[in-house]
Coordinates of C-alpha atoms in Angstrom, one line a residue:
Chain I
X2 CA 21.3 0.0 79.2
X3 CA 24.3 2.2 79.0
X4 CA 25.3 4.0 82.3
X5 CA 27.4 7.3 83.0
X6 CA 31.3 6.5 83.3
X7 CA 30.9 7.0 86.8
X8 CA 28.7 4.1 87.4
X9 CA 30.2 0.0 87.7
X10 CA 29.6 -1.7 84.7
X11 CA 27.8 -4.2 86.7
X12 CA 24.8 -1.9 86.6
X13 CA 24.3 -1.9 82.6
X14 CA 23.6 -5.9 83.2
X15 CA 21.7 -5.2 87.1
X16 CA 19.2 -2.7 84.8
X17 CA 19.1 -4.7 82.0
X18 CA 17.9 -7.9 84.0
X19 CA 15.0 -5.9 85.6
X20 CA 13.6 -4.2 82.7
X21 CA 13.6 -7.6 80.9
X22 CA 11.8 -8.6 84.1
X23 CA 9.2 -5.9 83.7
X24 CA 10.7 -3.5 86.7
X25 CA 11.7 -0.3 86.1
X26 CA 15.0 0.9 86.8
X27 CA 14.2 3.0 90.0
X28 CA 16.6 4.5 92.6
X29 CA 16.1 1.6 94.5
X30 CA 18.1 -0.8 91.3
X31 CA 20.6 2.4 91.0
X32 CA 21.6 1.7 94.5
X33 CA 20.8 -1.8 94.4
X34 CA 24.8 -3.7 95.1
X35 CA 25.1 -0.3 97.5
X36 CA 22.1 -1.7 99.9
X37 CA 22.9 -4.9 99.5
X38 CA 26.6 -4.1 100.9
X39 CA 25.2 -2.3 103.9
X40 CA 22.4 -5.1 104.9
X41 CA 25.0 -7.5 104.6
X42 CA 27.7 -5.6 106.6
X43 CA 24.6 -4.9 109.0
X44 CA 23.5 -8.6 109.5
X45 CA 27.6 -9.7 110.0
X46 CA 28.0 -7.3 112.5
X47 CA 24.8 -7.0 114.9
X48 CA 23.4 -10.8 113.6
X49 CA 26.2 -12.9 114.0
X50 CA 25.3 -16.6 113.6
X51 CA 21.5 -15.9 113.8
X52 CA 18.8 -17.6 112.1
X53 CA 17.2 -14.4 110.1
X54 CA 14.0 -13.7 108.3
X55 CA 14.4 -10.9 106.0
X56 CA 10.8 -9.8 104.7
X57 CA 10.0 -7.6 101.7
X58 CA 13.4 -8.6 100.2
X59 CA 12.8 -7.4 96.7
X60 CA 15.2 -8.4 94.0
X61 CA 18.2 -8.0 96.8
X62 CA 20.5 -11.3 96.9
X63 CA 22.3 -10.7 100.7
X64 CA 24.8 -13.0 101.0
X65 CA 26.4 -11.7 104.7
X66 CA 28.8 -13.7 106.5
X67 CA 28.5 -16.0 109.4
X68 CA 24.6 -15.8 109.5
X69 CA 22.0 -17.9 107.9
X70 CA 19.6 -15.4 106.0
X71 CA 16.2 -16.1 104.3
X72 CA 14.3 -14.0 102.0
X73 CA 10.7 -13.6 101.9
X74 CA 9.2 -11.5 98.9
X75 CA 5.4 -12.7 97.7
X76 CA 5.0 -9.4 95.7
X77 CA 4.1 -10.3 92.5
X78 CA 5.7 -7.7 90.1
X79 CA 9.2 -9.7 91.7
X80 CA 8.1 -12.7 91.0
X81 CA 8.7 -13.4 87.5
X82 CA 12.5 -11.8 88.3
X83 CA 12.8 -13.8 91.1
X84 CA 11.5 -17.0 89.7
X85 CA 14.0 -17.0 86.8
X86 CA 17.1 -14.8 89.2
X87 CA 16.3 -15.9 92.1
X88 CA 14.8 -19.2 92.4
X89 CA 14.8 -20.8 96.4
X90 CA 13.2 -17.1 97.6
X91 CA 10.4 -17.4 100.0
X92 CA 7.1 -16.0 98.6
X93 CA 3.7 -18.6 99.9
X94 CA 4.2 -19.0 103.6
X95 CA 4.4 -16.3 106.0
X96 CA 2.5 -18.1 109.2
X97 CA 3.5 -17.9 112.9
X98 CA 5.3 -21.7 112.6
X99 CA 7.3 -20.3 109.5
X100 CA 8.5 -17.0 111.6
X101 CA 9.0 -18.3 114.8
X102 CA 11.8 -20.2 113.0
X103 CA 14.0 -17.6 113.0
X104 CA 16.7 -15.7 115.7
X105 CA 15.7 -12.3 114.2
X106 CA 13.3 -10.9 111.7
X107 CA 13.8 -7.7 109.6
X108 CA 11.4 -6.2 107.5
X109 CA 11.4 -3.6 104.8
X110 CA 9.5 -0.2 105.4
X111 CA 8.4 -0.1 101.7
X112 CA 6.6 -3.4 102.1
X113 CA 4.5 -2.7 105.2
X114 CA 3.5 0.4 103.6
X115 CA 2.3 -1.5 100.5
X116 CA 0.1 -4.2 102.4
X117 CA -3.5 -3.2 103.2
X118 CA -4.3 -2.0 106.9
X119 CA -6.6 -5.1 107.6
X120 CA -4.7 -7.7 105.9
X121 CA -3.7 -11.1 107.2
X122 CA -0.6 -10.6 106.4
X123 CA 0.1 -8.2 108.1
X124 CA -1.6 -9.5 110.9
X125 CA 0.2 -13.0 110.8
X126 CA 3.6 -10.4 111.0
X127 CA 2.1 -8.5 114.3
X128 CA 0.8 -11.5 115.9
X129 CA 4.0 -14.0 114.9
X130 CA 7.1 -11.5 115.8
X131 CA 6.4 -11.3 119.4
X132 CA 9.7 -11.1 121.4
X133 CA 11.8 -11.9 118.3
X134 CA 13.8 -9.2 117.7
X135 CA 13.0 -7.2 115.3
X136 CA 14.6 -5.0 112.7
X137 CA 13.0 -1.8 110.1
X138 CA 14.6 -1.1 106.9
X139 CA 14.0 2.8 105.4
X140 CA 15.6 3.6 102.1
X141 CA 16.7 7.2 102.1
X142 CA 16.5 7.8 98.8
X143 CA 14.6 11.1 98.6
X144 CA 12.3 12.8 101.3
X145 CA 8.5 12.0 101.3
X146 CA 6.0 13.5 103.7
X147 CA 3.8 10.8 105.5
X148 CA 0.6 10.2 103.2
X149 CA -0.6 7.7 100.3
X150 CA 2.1 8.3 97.0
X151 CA 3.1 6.4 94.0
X152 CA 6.5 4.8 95.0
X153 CA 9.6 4.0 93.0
X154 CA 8.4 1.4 91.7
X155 CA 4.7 3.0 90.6
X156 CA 2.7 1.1 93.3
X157 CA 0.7 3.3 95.7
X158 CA 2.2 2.9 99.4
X159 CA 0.8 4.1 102.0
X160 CA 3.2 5.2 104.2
X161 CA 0.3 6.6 107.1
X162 CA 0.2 2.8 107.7
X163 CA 3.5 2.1 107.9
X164 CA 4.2 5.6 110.5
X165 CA 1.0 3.8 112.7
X166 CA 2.4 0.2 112.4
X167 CA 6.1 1.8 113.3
X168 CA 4.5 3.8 116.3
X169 CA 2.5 0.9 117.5
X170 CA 5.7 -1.2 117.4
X171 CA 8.0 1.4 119.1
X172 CA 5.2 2.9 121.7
X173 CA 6.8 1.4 124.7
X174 CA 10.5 2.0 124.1
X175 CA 10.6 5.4 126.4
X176 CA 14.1 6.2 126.3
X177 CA 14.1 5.7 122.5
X178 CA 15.9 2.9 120.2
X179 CA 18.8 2.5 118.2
X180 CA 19.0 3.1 114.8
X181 CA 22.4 2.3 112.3
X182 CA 22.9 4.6 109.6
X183 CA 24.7 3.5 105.9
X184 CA 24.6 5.8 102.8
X185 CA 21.7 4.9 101.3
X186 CA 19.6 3.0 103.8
X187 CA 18.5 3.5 108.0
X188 CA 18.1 0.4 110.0
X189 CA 15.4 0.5 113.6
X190 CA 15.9 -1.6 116.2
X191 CA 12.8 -2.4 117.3
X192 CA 12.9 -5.1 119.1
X193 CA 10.1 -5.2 122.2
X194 CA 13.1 -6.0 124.8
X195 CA 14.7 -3.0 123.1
X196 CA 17.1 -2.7 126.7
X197 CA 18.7 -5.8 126.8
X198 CA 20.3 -5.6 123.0
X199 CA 22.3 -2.8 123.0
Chain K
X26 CA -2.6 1.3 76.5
X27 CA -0.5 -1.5 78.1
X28 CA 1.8 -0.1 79.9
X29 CA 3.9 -3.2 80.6
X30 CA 4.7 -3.5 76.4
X31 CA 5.3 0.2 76.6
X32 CA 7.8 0.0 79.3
X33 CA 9.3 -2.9 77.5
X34 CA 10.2 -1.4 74.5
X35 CA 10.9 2.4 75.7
X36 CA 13.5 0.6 78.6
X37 CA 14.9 -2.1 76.1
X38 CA 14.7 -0.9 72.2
X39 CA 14.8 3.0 73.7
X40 CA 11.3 4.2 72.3
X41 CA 7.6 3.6 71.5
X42 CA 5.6 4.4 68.7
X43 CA 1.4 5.2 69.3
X44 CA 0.4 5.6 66.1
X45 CA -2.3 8.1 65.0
X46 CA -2.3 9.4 68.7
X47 CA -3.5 12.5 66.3
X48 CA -6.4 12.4 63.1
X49 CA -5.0 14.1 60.5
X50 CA -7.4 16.5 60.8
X51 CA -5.6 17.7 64.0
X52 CA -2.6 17.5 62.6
X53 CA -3.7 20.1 59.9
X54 CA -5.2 22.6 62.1
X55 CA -2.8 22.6 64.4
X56 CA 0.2 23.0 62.1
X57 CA -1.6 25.6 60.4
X58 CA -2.2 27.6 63.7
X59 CA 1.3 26.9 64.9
X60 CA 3.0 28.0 61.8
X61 CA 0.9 31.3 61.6
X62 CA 1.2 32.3 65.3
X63 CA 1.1 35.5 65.7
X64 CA 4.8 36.6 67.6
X65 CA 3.6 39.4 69.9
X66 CA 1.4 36.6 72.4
X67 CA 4.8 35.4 73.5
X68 CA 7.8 36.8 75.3
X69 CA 11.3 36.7 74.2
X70 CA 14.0 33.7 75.0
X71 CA 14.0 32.7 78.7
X72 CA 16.6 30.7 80.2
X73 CA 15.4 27.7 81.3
X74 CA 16.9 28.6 85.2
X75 CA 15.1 31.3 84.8
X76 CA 11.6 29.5 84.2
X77 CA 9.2 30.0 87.4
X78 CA 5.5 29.4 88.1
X79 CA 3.7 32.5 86.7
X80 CA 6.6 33.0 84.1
X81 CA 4.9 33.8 80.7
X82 CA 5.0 31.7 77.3
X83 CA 7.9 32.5 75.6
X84 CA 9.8 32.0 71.7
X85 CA 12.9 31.9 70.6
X86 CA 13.9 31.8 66.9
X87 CA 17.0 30.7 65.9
X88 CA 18.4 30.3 63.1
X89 CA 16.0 32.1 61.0
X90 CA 12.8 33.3 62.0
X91 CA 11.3 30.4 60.1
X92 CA 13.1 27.7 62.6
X93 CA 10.6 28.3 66.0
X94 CA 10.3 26.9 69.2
X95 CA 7.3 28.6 70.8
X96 CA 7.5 27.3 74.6
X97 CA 4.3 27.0 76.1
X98 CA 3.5 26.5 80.3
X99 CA 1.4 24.5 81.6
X100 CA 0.1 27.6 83.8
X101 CA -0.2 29.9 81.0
X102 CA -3.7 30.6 79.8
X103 CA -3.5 28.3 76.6
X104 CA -3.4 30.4 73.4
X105 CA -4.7 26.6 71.5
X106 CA -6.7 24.9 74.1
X107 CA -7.1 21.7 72.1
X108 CA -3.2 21.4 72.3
X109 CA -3.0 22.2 75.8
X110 CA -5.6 19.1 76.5
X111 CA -3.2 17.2 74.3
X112 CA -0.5 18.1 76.7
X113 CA -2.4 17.0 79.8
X114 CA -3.3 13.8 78.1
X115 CA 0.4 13.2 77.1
X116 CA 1.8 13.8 80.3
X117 CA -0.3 11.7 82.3
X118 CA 0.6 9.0 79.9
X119 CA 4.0 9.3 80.6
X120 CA 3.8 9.6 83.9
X121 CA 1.7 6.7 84.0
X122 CA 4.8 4.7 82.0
X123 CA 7.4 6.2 84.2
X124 CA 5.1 5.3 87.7
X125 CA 4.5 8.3 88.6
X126 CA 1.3 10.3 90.0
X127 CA -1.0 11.5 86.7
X128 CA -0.9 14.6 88.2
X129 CA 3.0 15.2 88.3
X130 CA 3.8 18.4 86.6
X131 CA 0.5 19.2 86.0
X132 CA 0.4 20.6 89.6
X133 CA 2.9 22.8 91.8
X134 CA 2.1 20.2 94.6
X135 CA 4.7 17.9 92.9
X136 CA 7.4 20.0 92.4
X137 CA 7.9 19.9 88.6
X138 CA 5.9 21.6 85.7
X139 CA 4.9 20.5 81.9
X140 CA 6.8 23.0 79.7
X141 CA 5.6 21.5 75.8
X142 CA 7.4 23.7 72.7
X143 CA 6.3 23.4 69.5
X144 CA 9.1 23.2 67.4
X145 CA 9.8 23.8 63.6
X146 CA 13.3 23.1 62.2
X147 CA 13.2 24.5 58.3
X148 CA 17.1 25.4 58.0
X149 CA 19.4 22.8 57.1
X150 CA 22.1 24.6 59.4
X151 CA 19.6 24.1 62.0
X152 CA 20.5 21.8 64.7
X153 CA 19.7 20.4 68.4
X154 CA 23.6 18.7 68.8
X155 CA 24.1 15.2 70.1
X156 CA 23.1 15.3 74.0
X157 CA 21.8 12.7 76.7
X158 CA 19.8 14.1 79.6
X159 CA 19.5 12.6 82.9
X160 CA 22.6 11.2 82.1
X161 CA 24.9 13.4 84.6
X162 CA 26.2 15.4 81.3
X163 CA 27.0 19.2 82.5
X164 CA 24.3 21.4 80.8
X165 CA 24.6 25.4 80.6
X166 CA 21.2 25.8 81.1
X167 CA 19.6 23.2 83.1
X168 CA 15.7 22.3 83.7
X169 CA 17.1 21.3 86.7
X170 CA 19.3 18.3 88.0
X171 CA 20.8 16.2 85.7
X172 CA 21.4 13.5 87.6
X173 CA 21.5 9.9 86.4
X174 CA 17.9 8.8 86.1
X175 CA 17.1 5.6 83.2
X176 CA 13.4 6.3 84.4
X177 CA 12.4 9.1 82.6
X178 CA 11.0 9.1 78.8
X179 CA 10.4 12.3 76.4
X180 CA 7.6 12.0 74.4
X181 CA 7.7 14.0 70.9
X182 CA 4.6 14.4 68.9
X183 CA 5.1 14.6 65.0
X184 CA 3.5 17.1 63.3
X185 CA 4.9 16.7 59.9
X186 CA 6.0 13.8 58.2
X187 CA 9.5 12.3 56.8
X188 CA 10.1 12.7 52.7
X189 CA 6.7 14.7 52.6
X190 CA 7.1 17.8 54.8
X191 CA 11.1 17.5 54.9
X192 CA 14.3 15.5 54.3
X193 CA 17.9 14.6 55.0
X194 CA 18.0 14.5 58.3
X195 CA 15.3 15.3 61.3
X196 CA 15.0 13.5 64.6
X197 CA 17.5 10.9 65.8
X198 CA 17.8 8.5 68.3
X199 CA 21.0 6.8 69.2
X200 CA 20.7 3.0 70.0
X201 CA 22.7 2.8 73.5
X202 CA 26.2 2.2 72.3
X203 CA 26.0 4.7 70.2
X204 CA 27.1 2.7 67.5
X205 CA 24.3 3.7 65.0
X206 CA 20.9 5.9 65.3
X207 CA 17.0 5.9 64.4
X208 CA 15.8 9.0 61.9
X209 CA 12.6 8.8 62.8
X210 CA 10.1 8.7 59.5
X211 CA 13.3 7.2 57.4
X212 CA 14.2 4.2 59.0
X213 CA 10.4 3.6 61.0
X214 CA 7.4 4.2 60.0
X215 CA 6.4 7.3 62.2
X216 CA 4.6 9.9 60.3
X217 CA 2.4 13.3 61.5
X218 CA -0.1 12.8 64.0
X219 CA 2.3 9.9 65.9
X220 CA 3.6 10.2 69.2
X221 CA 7.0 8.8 70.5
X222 CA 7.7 8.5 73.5
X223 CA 11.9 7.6 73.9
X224 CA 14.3 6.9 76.7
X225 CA 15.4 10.5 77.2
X226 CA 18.9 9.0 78.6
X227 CA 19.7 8.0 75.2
X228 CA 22.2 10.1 72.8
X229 CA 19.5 12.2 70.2
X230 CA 19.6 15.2 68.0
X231 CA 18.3 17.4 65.5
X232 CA 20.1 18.2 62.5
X233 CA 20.3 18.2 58.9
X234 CA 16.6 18.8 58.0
X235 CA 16.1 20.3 54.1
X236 CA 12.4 21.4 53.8
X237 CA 10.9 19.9 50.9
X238 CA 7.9 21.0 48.9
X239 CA 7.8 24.4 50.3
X240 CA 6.0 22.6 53.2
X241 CA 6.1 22.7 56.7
X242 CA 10.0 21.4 57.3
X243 CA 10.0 19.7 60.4
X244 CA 7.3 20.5 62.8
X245 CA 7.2 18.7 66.0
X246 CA 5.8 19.2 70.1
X247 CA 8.4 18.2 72.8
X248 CA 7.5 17.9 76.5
X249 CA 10.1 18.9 78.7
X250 CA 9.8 18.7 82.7
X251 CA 11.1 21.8 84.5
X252 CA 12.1 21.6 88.7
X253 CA 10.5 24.4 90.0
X254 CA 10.8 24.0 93.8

C-alpha cells in the first residue's frame, strides 16, 4: 500500500503484511515501529536485565536491550499474523505458574478493556501479579471519553472496565505514581510497592 | 456481506464491487427523479468549510447546467426518502468495513456527518482531476483533515452504466503505483444499480465522459464524510 513521501518505506510492507493478515491498517500499525521504539527504549531503561511479561502484545516485535522480554497475545484476530510473522509468541497459557515467572509484567490498556469483566483471564492477571511490579500501556492516539466504543481495530472495548480495573490497581498509591511519557504512547507504574521503585 | 473478503480486496486490490446493490427498477426511478429535480429545493454552492449541522442541501452546476452535483445532508428533510434510506444503509456498511460504530456520521454524537451528492457528468470537458484523499495532499477546500488515514473507503453507487448511458472516459481508479488505472464499466464489469466501495487513499478521477444515446451521461451517488465538530 502506497504511503505519503513523508512516511518510511518500511510502512508500505508493515501495512501490506497486516491487511494480508486480515487487520486493518489502524493508527495503531501507522505508529507501529514508533511504539515499538519507545517500549523498547522504556524496558532498556527502567527494566534492565529483568525477566518481563509483556501482555496484550499485538503484532509488536520488541526487541530491547539487556532484558529478556516475552510476548503474550491470545487474541485471535493476531493469530493468523502472528502464527506466520511471529511464530514463538505466547498465546495458551496465562496461569499464576506461567506469570510468576517473570521480574515484571506489563500489560496493554487496549487488552484489559477488550476482556469481559468476569473472565478468568482476567482474574488469573489480578490474582497472579501480586507484588510483581507492574506496568500500564495507553496509546495516545486520539481522545476517547470513558464508555463501551468500537476501537481501532473494530472490536468493542470497554474502556469503564479498564478505568475500574486501573482504579482498583492504583487505589492505595496516595501520593500518586509515576507515569513516562513518549510520543505516541503513556506508560503507569503501578506496581503495589509503588514507593520503593522510584 | 463478509466483511473479511470485503476488507481484503478494498485494502489489497483497492476496491469492491456489490453487484445489483440496486433493481433496476430503482435505478430507473431514481435517475429519472434526479435528472428532473426541480433547482429551486436546493441552495447554491457551499464550500465544504463552510458545511455545518443545520446547513441546507445545496447544487452546484459546473460546467454546464446539464453536469450536476446536487449535495444532499444527512440532516436535511430528504427531498427522495428511498435514496436517503439508501444512504443510511450504505454508510453503515462502510462503517462496518472500516470498524467503525453503524452510527458514525449518521449522528452529531460522532463528530462527522454523511454528506451523499448525486452526481451527473454529461460534458466531455467535465472533470474531477487526479486527487488522493486522506493522503496528507493540501486541499483548498477541505471536509476536514486530510491526514494520512489507509482506513477509510468511498463508496460510489452507479446509476448509469458504461457504453450505454456514456463513453470515453468516466470513473477511474489508480492501482497504487500509479502505473495504470481501472474505468470502471470498461475494464470491470460494474454497471447501474452496483455499488463500489474503493480505498479513497488511492489516485481517482473523473474525466473524459461523452454522453452517448442522448442518455443519461454519467450518473453516479458519492458519499463523502464531513468533520463537523
Amino acid at each position: 500500500m502506497r504511503v505519503p513521501e513523508r512516511f518510511n518505506t518500511d510502512l508500505e510492507k508493515i501495512l501490506d503484511e497486516h491487511i494480508q493478515f486480515g487487520l486493518l491498517p489502524n493508527r495503531i500499525v501507522l505508529n507501529l515501529k514508533i511504539i515499538e521504539s519507545a517500549v523498547n527504549k522504556f524496558i532498556s531503561d527502567k527494566l534492565s536485565e529483568k525477566k518481563v511479561l509483556f501482555i496484550g502484545s499485538r503484532t509488536f516485535a520488541f526487541s530491547p536491550a539487556c532484558a529478556t522480554l516475552t510476548l503474550f497475545e491470545d487474541r485471535s484476530r493476531f493469530q493468523p499474523y502472528l502464527d506466520f510473522f511471529l511464530k514463538n509468541r505466547e498465546h495458551s497459557k496465562l496461569t499464576k505458574t506461567f506469570i510468576t515467572n517473570f521480574d515484571a509484567v506489563i500489560i496493554s490498556s487496549e487488552y484489559i478493556s477488550e476482556l469481559n469483566p468476569i473472565s478468568e483471564l482476567l482474574s488469573s492477571i489480578n490474582t497472579s501479579i501480586g507484588n510483581l511490579p507492574l506496568f500500564v500501556i495507553e496509546y495516545n492516539l486520539g481522545t476517547r471519553e470513558p464508555g463501551v466504543f468500537y476501537n481501532d481495530d473494530g472490536v468493542l472495548s470497554n474502556y469503564l472496565n479498564y478505568q475500574r480495573w486501573f482504579n482498583k490497581n492504583r487505589s492505595h498509591m496516595h501520593t500518586g505514581f509515576n507515569t513516562y511519557n513518549y510520543s505516541i504512547i503513556k506508560i503507569h507504574d503501578l506496581t503495589k510497592t509503588y514507593f520503593t521503585t522510584e | 456481506m463478509n466483511i473479511n473478503h470485503i476488507r481484503s480486496n478494498i485494502y489489497s486490490s483497492g476496491y469492491h464491487t456489490l453487484k445489483n446493490y440496486l433493481s433496476s427498477d430503482t435505478v430507473s426511478r431514481l435517475a429519472a427523479t434526479w435528472v428532473s429535480m426541480d433547482h429551486y429545493h436546493f441552495d447554491n454552492f457551499i464550500k465544504n468549510v463552510d458545511v455545518k449541522p443545520g446547513c441546507n442541501p445545496y447544487l452546484y452546476t459546473r460546467p454546464t447546467p446539464k453536469d450536476f452535483v446536487f449535495c444532499q445532508h444527512i440532516w436535511n428533510q430528504p427531498i427522495d426518502e428511498e435514496l436517503h434510506e439508501i444512504a443510511y444503509d450504505i454508510q453503515m456498511m462502510r462503517n462496518s468495513i472500516e470498524g467503525k460504530p453503524r452510527f458514525a456520521g449518521l449522528h452529531e454524537c460522532h463528530g462527522t456527518a454523511l454528506q451523499y451528492r448525486i452526481c451527473r457528468t454529461v460534458s466531455e470537458h467535465a472533470k474531477v482531476y487526479p486527487h488522493a484523499d486522506f493522503f496528507e495532499e493540501s486541499r483548498q477546500d477541505p471536509t476536514g483533515s486530510h491526514a494520512f488515514d489507509p482506513i477509510r473507503i468511498q463508496a460510489t453507487l452507479l446509476l448509469s452504466t458504461f457504453n450505454i448511458d456514456y463513453k470515453g472516459g468516466g470513473f477511474k481508479l489508480y492501482n497504487d503505483t500509479r502505473t495504470s488505472y481501472q474505468l470502471f464499466g470498461r475494464d470491470n464489469c460494474a454497471s447501474a444499480g452496483d455499488l463500489i466501495f474503493w480505498r479513497y487513499s488511492l489516485l481517482h478521477e473523473v474525466s473524459d465522459v461523452q454522453i452517448l444515446n442522448n442518455g443519461l451521461g454519467f450518473l453516479r451517488i458519492i458519499f463523502p464524510v464531513f468533520e463537523i465538530n
